[in-house]
Coordinates of C-alpha atoms in Angstrom, one line a residue:
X154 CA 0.0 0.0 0.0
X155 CA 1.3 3.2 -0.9
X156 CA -1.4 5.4 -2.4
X157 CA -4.1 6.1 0.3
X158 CA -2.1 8.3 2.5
X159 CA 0.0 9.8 -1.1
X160 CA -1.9 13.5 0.0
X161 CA -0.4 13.3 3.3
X162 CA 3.0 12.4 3.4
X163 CA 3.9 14.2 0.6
X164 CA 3.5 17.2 2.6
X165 CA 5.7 16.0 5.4
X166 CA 8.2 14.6 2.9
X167 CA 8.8 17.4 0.5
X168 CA 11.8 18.4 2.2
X169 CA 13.4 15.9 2.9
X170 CA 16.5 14.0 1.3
X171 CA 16.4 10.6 3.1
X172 CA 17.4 7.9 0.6
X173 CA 17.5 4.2 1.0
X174 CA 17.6 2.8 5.1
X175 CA 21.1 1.4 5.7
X176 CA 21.6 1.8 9.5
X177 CA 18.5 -0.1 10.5
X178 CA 19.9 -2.9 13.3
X179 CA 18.2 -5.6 13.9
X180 CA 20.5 -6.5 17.0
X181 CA 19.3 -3.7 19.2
X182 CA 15.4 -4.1 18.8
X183 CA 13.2 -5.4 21.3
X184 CA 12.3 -9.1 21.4
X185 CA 9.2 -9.4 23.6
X186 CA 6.0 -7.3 23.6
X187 CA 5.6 -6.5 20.1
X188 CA 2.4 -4.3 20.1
X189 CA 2.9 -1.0 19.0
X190 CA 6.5 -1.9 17.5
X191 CA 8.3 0.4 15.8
X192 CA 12.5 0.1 15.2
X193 CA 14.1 1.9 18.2
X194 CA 16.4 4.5 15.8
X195 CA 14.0 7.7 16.1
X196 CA 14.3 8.1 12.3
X197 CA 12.8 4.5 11.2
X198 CA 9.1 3.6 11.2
X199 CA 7.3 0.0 10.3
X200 CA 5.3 0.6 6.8
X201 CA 3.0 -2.4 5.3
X202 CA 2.8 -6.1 7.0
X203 CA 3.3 -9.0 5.1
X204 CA 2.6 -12.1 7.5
X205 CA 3.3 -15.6 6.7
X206 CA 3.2 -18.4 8.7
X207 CA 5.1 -21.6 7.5
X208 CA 6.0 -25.2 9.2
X209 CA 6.0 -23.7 13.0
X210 CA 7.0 -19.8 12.3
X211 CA 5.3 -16.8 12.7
X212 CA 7.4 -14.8 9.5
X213 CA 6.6 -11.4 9.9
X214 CA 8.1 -9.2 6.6
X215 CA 7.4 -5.2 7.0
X216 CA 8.6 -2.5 5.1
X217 CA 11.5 -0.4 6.8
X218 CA 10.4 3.3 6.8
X219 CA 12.5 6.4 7.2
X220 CA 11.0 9.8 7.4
X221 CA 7.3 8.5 6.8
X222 CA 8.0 7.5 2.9
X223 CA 10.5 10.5 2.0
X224 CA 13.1 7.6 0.6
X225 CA 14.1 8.5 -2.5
X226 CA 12.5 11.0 -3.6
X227 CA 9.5 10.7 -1.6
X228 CA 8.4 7.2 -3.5
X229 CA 9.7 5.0 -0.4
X230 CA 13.1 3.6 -1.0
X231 CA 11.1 0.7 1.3
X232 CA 12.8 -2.5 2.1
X233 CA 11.5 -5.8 3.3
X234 CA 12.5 -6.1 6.7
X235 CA 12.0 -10.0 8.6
X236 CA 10.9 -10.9 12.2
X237 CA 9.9 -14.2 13.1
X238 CA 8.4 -15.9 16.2
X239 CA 7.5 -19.7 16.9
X240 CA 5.5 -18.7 20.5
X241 CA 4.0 -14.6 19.2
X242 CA 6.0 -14.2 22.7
X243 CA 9.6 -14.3 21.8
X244 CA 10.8 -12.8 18.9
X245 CA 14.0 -12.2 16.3
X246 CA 14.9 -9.7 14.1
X247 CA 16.9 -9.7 11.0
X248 CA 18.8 -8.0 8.4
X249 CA 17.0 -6.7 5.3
X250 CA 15.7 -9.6 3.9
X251 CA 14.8 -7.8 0.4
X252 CA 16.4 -4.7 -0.7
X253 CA 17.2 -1.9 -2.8
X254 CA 20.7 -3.0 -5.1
X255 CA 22.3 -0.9 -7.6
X256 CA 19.5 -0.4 -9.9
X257 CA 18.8 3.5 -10.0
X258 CA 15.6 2.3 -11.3
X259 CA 14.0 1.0 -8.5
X260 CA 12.5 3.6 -5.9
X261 CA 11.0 1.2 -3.7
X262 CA 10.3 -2.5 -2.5
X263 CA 6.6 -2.5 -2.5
X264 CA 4.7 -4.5 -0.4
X265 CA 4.1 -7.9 -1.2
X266 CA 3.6 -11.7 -0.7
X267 CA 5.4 -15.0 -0.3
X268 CA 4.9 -18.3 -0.3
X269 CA 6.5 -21.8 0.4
X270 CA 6.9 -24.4 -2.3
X271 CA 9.8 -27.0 -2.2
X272 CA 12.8 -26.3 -0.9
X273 CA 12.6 -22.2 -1.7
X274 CA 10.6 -19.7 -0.5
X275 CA 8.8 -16.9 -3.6
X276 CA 8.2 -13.4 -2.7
X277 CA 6.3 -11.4 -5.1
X278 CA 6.2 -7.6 -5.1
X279 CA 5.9 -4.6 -6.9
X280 CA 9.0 -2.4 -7.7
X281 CA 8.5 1.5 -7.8
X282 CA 9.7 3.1 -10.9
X283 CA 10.3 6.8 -12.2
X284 CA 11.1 6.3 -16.2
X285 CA 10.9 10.0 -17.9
X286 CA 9.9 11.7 -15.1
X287 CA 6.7 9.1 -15.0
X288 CA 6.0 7.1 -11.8
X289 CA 5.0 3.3 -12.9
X290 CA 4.3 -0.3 -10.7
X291 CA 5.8 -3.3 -12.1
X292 CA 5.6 -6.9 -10.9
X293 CA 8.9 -8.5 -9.5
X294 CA 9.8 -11.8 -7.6
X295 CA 12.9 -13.3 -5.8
X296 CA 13.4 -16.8 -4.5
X297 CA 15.3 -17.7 -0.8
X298 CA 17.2 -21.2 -0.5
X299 CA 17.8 -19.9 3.2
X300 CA 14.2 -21.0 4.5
X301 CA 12.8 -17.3 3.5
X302 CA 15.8 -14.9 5.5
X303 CA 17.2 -13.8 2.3
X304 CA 15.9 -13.0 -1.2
X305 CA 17.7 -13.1 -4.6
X306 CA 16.0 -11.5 -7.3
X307 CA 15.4 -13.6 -10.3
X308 CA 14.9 -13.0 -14.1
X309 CA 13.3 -11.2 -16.0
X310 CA 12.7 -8.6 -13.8
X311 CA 10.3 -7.1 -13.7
X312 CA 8.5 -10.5 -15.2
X313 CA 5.0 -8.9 -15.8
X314 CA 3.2 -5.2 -16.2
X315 CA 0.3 -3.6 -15.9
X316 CA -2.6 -4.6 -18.4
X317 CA -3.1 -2.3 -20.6
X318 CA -6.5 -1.7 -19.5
X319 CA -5.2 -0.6 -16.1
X320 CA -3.3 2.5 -14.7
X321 CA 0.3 1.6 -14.7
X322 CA 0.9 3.7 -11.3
X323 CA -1.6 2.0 -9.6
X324 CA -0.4 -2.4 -9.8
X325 CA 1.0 -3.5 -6.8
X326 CA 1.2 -5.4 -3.8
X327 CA 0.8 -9.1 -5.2
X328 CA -1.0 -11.8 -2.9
X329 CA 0.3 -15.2 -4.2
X330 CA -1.3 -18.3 -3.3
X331 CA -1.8 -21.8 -4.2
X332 CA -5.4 -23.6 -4.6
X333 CA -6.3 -27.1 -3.9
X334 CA -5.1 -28.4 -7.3
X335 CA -2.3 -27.1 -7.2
X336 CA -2.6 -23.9 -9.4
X337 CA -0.7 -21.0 -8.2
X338 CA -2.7 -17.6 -8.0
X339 CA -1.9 -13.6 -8.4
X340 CA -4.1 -11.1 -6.9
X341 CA -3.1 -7.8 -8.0
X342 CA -4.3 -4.6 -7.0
X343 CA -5.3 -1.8 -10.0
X344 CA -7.7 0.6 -11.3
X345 CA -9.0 0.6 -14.5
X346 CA -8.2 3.6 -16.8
X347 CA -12.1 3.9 -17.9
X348 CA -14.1 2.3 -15.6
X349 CA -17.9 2.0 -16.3
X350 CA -18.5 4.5 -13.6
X351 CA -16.3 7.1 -12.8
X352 CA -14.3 6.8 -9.8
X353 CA -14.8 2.8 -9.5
X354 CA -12.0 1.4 -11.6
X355 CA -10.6 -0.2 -8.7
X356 CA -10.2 -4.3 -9.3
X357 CA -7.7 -7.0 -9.1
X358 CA -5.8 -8.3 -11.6
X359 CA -5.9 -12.6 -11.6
X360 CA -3.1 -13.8 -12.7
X361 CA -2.6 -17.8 -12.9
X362 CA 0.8 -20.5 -13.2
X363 CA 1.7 -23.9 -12.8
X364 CA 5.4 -23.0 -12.0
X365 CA 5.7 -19.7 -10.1
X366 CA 7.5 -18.0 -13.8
X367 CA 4.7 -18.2 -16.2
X368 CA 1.3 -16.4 -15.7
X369 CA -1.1 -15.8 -17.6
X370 CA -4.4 -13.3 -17.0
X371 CA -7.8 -14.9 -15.9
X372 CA -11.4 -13.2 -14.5
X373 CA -11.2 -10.7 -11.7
X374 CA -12.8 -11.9 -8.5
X375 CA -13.6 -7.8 -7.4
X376 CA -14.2 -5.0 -9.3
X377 CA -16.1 -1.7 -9.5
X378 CA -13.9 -0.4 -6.3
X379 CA -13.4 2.8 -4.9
X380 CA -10.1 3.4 -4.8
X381 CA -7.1 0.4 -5.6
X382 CA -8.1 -2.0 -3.7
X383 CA -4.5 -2.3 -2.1
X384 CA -3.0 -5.5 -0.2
X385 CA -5.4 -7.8 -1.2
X386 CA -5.2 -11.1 1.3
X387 CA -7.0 -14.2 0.4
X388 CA -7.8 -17.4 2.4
X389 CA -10.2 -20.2 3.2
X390 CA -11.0 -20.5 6.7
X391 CA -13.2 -23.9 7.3
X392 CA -16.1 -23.9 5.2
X393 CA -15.5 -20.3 4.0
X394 CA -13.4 -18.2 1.6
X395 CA -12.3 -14.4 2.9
X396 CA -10.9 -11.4 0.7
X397 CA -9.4 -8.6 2.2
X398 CA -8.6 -5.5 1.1
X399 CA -7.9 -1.8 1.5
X400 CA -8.8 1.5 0.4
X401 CA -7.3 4.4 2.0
X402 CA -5.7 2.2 4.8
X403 CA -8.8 0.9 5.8
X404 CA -9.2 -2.7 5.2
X405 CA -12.7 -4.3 3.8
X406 CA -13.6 -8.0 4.1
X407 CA -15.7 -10.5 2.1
X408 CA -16.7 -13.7 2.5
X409 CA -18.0 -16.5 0.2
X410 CA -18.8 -20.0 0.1
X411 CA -17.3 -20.2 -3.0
X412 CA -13.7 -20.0 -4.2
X413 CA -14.1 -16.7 -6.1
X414 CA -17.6 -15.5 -5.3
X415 CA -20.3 -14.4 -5.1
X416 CA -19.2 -12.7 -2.1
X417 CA -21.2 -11.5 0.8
X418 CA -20.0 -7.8 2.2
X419 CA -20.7 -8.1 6.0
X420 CA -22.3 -5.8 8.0
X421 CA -19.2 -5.8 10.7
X422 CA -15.9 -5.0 8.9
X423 CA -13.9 -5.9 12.1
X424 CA -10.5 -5.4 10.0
X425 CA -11.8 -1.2 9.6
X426 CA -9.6 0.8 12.3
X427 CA -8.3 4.2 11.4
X428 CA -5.1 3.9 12.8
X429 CA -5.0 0.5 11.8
X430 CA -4.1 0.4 8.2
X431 CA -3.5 -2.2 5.5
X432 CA -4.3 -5.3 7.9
X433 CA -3.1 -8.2 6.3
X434 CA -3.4 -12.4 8.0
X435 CA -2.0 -15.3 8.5
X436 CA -2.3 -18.3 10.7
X437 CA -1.3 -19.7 13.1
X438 CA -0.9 -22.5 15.7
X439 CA -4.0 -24.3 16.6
X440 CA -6.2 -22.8 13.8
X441 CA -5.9 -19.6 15.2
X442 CA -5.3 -16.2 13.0
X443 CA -3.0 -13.1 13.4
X444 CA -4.0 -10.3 11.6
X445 CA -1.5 -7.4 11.1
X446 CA -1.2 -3.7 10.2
X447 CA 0.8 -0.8 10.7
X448 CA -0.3 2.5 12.7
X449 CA 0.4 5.4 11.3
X450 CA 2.0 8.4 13.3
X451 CA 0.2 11.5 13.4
X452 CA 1.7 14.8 11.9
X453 CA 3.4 16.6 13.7
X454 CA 2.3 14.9 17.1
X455 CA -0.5 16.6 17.4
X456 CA -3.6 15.1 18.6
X457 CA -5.5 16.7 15.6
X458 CA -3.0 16.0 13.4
X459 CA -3.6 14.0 10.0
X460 CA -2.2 10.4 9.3
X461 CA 1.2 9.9 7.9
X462 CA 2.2 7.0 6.3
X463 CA 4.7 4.7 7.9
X464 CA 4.4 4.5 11.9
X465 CA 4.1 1.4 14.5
X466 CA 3.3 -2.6 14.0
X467 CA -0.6 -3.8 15.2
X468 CA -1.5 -7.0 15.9
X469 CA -4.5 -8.4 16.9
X470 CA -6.2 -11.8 16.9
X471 CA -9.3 -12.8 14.0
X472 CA -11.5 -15.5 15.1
X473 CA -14.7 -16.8 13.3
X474 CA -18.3 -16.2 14.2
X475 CA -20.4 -19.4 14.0
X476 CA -21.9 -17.4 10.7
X477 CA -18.8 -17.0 9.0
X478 CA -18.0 -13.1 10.0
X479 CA -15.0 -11.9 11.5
X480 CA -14.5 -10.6 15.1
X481 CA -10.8 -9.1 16.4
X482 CA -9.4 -8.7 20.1
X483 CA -6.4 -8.2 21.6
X484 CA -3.3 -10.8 20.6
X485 CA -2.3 -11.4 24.5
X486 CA 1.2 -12.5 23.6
X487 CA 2.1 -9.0 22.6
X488 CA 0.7 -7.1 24.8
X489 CA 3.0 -4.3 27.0
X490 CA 4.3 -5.9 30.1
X491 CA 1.5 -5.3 33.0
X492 CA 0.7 -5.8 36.3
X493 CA -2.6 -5.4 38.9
X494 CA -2.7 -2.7 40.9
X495 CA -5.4 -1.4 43.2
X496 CA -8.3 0.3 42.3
X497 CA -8.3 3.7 43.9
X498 CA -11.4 5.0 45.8
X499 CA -14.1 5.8 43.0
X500 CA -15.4 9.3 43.5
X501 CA -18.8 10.7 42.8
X502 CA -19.6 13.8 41.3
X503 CA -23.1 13.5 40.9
X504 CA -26.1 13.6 42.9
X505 CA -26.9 10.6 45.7
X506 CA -29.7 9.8 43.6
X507 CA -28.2 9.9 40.1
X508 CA -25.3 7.7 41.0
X509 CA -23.8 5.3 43.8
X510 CA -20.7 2.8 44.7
X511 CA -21.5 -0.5 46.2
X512 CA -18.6 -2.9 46.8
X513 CA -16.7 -1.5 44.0
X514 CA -19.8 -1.1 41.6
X515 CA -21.1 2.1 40.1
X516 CA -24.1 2.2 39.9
X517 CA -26.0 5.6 37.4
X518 CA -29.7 6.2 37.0
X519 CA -29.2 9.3 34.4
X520 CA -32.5 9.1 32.7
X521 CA -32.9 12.5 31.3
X522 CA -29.5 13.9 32.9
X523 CA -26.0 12.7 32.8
X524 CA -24.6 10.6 35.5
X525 CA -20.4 11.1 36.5
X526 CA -18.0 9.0 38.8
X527 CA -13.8 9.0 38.8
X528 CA -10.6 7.1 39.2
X529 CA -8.2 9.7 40.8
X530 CA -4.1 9.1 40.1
X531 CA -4.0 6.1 38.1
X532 CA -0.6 5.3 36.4
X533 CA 0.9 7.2 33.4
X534 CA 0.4 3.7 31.4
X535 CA -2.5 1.4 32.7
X536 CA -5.0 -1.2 31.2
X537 CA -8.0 -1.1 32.7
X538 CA -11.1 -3.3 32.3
X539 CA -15.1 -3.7 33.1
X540 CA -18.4 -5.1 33.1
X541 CA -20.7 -2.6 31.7
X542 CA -24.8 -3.4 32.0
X543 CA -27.4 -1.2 30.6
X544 CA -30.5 -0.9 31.7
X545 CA -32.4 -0.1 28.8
X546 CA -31.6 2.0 26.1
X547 CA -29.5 4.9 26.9
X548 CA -28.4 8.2 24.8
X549 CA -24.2 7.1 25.1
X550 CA -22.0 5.9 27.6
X551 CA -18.3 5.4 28.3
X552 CA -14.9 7.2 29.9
X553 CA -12.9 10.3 30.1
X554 CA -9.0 9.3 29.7
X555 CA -5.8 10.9 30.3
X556 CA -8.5 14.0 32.0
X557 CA -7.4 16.4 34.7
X558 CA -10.3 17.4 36.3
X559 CA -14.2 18.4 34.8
X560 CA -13.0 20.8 32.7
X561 CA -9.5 19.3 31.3
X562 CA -11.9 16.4 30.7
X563 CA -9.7 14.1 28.4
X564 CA -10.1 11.9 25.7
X565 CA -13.9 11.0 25.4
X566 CA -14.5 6.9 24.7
X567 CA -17.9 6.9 23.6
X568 CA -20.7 3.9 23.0
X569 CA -23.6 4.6 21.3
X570 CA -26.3 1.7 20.5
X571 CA -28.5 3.9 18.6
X572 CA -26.1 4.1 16.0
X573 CA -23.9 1.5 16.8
X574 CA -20.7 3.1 17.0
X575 CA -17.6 3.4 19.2
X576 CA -15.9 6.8 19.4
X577 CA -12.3 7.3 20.8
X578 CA -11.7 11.0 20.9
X579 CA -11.6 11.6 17.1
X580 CA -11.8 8.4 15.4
X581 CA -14.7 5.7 15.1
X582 CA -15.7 2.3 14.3
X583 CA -19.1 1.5 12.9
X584 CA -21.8 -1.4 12.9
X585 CA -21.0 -2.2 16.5
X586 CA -22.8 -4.2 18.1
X587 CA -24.5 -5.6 21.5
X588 CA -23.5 -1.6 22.7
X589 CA -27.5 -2.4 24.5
X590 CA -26.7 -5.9 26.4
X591 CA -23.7 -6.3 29.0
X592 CA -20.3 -4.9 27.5
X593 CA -17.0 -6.1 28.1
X594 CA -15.2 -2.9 28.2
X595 CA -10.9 -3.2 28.0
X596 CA -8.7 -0.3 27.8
X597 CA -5.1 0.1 27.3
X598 CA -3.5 3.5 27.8
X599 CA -0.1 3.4 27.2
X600 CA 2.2 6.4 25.6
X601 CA 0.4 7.9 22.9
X602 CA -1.8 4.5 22.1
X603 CA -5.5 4.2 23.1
X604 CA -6.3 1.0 22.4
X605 CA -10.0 -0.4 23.0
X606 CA -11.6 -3.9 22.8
X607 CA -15.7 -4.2 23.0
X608 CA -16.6 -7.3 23.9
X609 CA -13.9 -8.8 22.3
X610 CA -15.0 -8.7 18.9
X611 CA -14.3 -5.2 17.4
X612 CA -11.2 -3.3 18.6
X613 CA -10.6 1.1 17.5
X614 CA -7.0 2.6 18.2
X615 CA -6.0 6.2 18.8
X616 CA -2.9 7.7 18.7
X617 CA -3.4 11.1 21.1
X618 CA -0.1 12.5 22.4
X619 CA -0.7 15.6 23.8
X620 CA -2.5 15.3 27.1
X621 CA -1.4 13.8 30.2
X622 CA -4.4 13.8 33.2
X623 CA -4.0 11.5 35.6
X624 CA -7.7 10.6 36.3
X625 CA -10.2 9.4 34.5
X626 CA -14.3 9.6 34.8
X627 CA -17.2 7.0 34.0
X628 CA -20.3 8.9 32.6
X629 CA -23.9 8.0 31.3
X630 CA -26.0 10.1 29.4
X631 CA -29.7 9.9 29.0
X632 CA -30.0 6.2 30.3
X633 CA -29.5 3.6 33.8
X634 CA -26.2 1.3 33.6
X635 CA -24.4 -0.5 36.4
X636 CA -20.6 -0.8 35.8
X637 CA -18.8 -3.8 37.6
X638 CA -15.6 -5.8 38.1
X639 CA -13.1 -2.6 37.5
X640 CA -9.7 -4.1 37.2
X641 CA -6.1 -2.5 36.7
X642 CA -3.3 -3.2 35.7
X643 CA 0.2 -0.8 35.4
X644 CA 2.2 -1.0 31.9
X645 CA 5.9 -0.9 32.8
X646 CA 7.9 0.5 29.8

């Protein structure tokens, strides 16, 4: 993915001279707790995931970032950097494992796919090019002996373009896979030059082979997109097929009982977070699936300020509904180093008869006024979690974070049933649902990251570095809810 956040960047990147990332070392990363990774040099950022998993490892590729995509004359100078896990617990980092060379032609290592066949390991990606002052994608593969650590590129390269009918600037990031008889597969992201309806040219190119070299072009399985549908992923999960994709960093889901449609477009898009871009999967151990994305910094760390590409690694956890749909929580492996803490006494600042604590349990009859109770000095970094039960239908509920006091009131988490969103601070997530039964309500706070789980099936991210309150306030608006079981938990950094 390169495109969605193009407006963006470019206006952080103008400039800057930052060419192609050779002090990047792996040695000095950290190993554990790889939420919210980024490589510790202040200059380097994660970009696009690529996860693969393959014969008891967790490969992670991700493209090495400086200066949120200024490389080479702001068209990347990306790299495929490797880190790999057997546990999701333990981790190891490596050199680049596919680079920029000597070519003057290549301006980037787009992002990509690989796969396992034999003795070798394939990666297919695009490669960046400015020919005659003209930016252009072309397709490009390289093969490891090495179990997938290091890349050689192979011949002719690049080995395919753009069809004609699509925009040459717009073909990139390759999902390779191989079906049940044995026919490789090429999903490739474009946009058709004159689309049907204007705006919707976005498809994938389906390119098919028997050896990995040789392709040749076959029906689309998506068209009539918004946008280039960018970093497609496709997999069959039990009895169903999924195909993800993104435009403008937010990644769309469709599910089929067939191999290549008709698809279904779910109601829940669990995979849509704003700072969650690009999410990409693979499995894992006991039929479980890891779903990855990068989080994108904000400009100029400003709690207002617009996405820029290139920023931190997300992971989160995809499990199945018993109807096929997708539901995402928190991957526990990677979560920041915690542990409990004490609740501090809960303080009311409303009314006797509007709200009251029993045994730890807040209890809010707001019907037609708002009810308020707080958490005074809590940690710089904490998780914190909660039973939530409304009593009817109520106007919104949720917390204050990071406040000071009733006026310096924070970040706003906000659930609303009526129309079935989650709001934290300045970013949303739609088509929520069960916001009118019991909640599950988890919170981390930690840094700039506000990371929230509903019920542990939808999870929305902030990144909001500006204020730094150490208390925090429950409210409900316009409706009766009893809120239970408030743990903490300190993050140690």
């Amino acid at each position: 993915m390169k495109k969605g956040l193009l407006a963006t960047f470019l206006l952080v990147t103008i400039s800057s001279f930052a060419q192609v990332v050779k002090d990047y070392n792996p040695a000095i990363q950290r190993t554990t707790h790889m939420q919210y990774f980024k490589p510790v040099e202040e200059h380097l950022f994660s970009g696009d995931c690529m996860p693969y998993y393959h014969n008891g490892t967790f490969y992670l590729y991700w493209l090495l970032d400086e200066g949120h995509h200024a490389g080479l004359g702001g068209l990347g100078g990306h790299q495929w950097a490797l880190s790999t896990t057997t546990d999701l617990i333990n981790w190891k980092h490596y050199p680049v494992a596919l680079g920029i060379e000597n070519e003057e032609w290549e301006k980037s290592i787009c992002t990509g796919s690989v796969i396992a066949e034999g003795d070798k390991f394939y990666a297919f990606y695009a490669t960046r090019v400015k020919e005659n002052e003209r930016v252009h994608e072309q397709l490009s593969y390289a093969i490891s002996t090495d179990g997938g650590y290091t890349y050689q590129k192979q011949e002719p390269n690049p080995f395919y373009y753009a069809p004609e009918e699509c925009i040459s600037r717009d073909f990139r990031d390759p999902k390779v896979f191989k079906d049940e008889n044995g026919l490789f597969h090429l999903f490739i992201p474009g946009n058709l030059k004159e689309p049907s309806l204007d705006g919707f040219g976005g498809y994938l190119v389906h390119l098919t082979s028997t050896d990995l070299k040789n392709w040749k072009e076959v029906e689309s399985p998506l068209k009539g997109q918004r946008g280039t549908p960018e970093c497609a992923d496709y997999f069959k999960w039990n009895d169903w097929y999924y195909l993800l994709y993104s435009i403008g960093g937010h990644t769309y889901y469709l599910m089929s009982k067939d191999t290549y449609g008709p698809w279904i477009y779910p109601e829940s898009q669990a995979l849509i977070e704003y700072f969650g871009s690009v999410y990409k999967t693979a499995g894992f151990k006991d039929g479980r699936r890891i779903a990855v994305a990068y989080s994108p910094c904000r400009k100029d760390d400003k709690d207002n300020g617009d996405r820029i590409w290139g920023g931190t690694i997300l992971l989160r956890e995809v499990y199945q509904e018993p109807d096929g749909t997708l539901a995402t929580k928190f991957l526990k492996e990677v979560l920041p180093a915690m542990h409990p803490i004490a609740t501090p006494a809960i303080q009311i600042s409303s009314p006797a008869n509007i709200v009251s604590v029993s045994n730890g349990n807040i209890t809010m009859n707001a019907s037609g006024d708002i009810g308020v109770a707080s958490l005074p000095d809590l940690p710089d970094n904490y998780r914190i979690s909660m039973k939530i039960e409304p009593k009817g239908n109520y106007e919104e509920l949720g917390l204050f974070l990071r406040a000071t006091d009733g006026r310096k009131n924070g970040y706003r988490l906000e659930l609303n049933p009526d129309n079935q969103t989650v709001l934290m601070h300045n970013t949303s997530i739609h088509g929520v649902e069960g916001l009118d039964e019991p909640i599950l309500l988890d919170v981390i706070v930690n840094g700039e990251f506000f990371d929230v789980s509903i019920n542990n099936k939808r999870c929305v991210l902030n990144r909001l570095p500006e204020q730094k309150g150490k208390n925090l306030f429950f409210y409900v608006k316009n409706g009766n809810a009893v809120i239970r079981d408030i743990q903490i938990k300190e993050i140690k950094n």
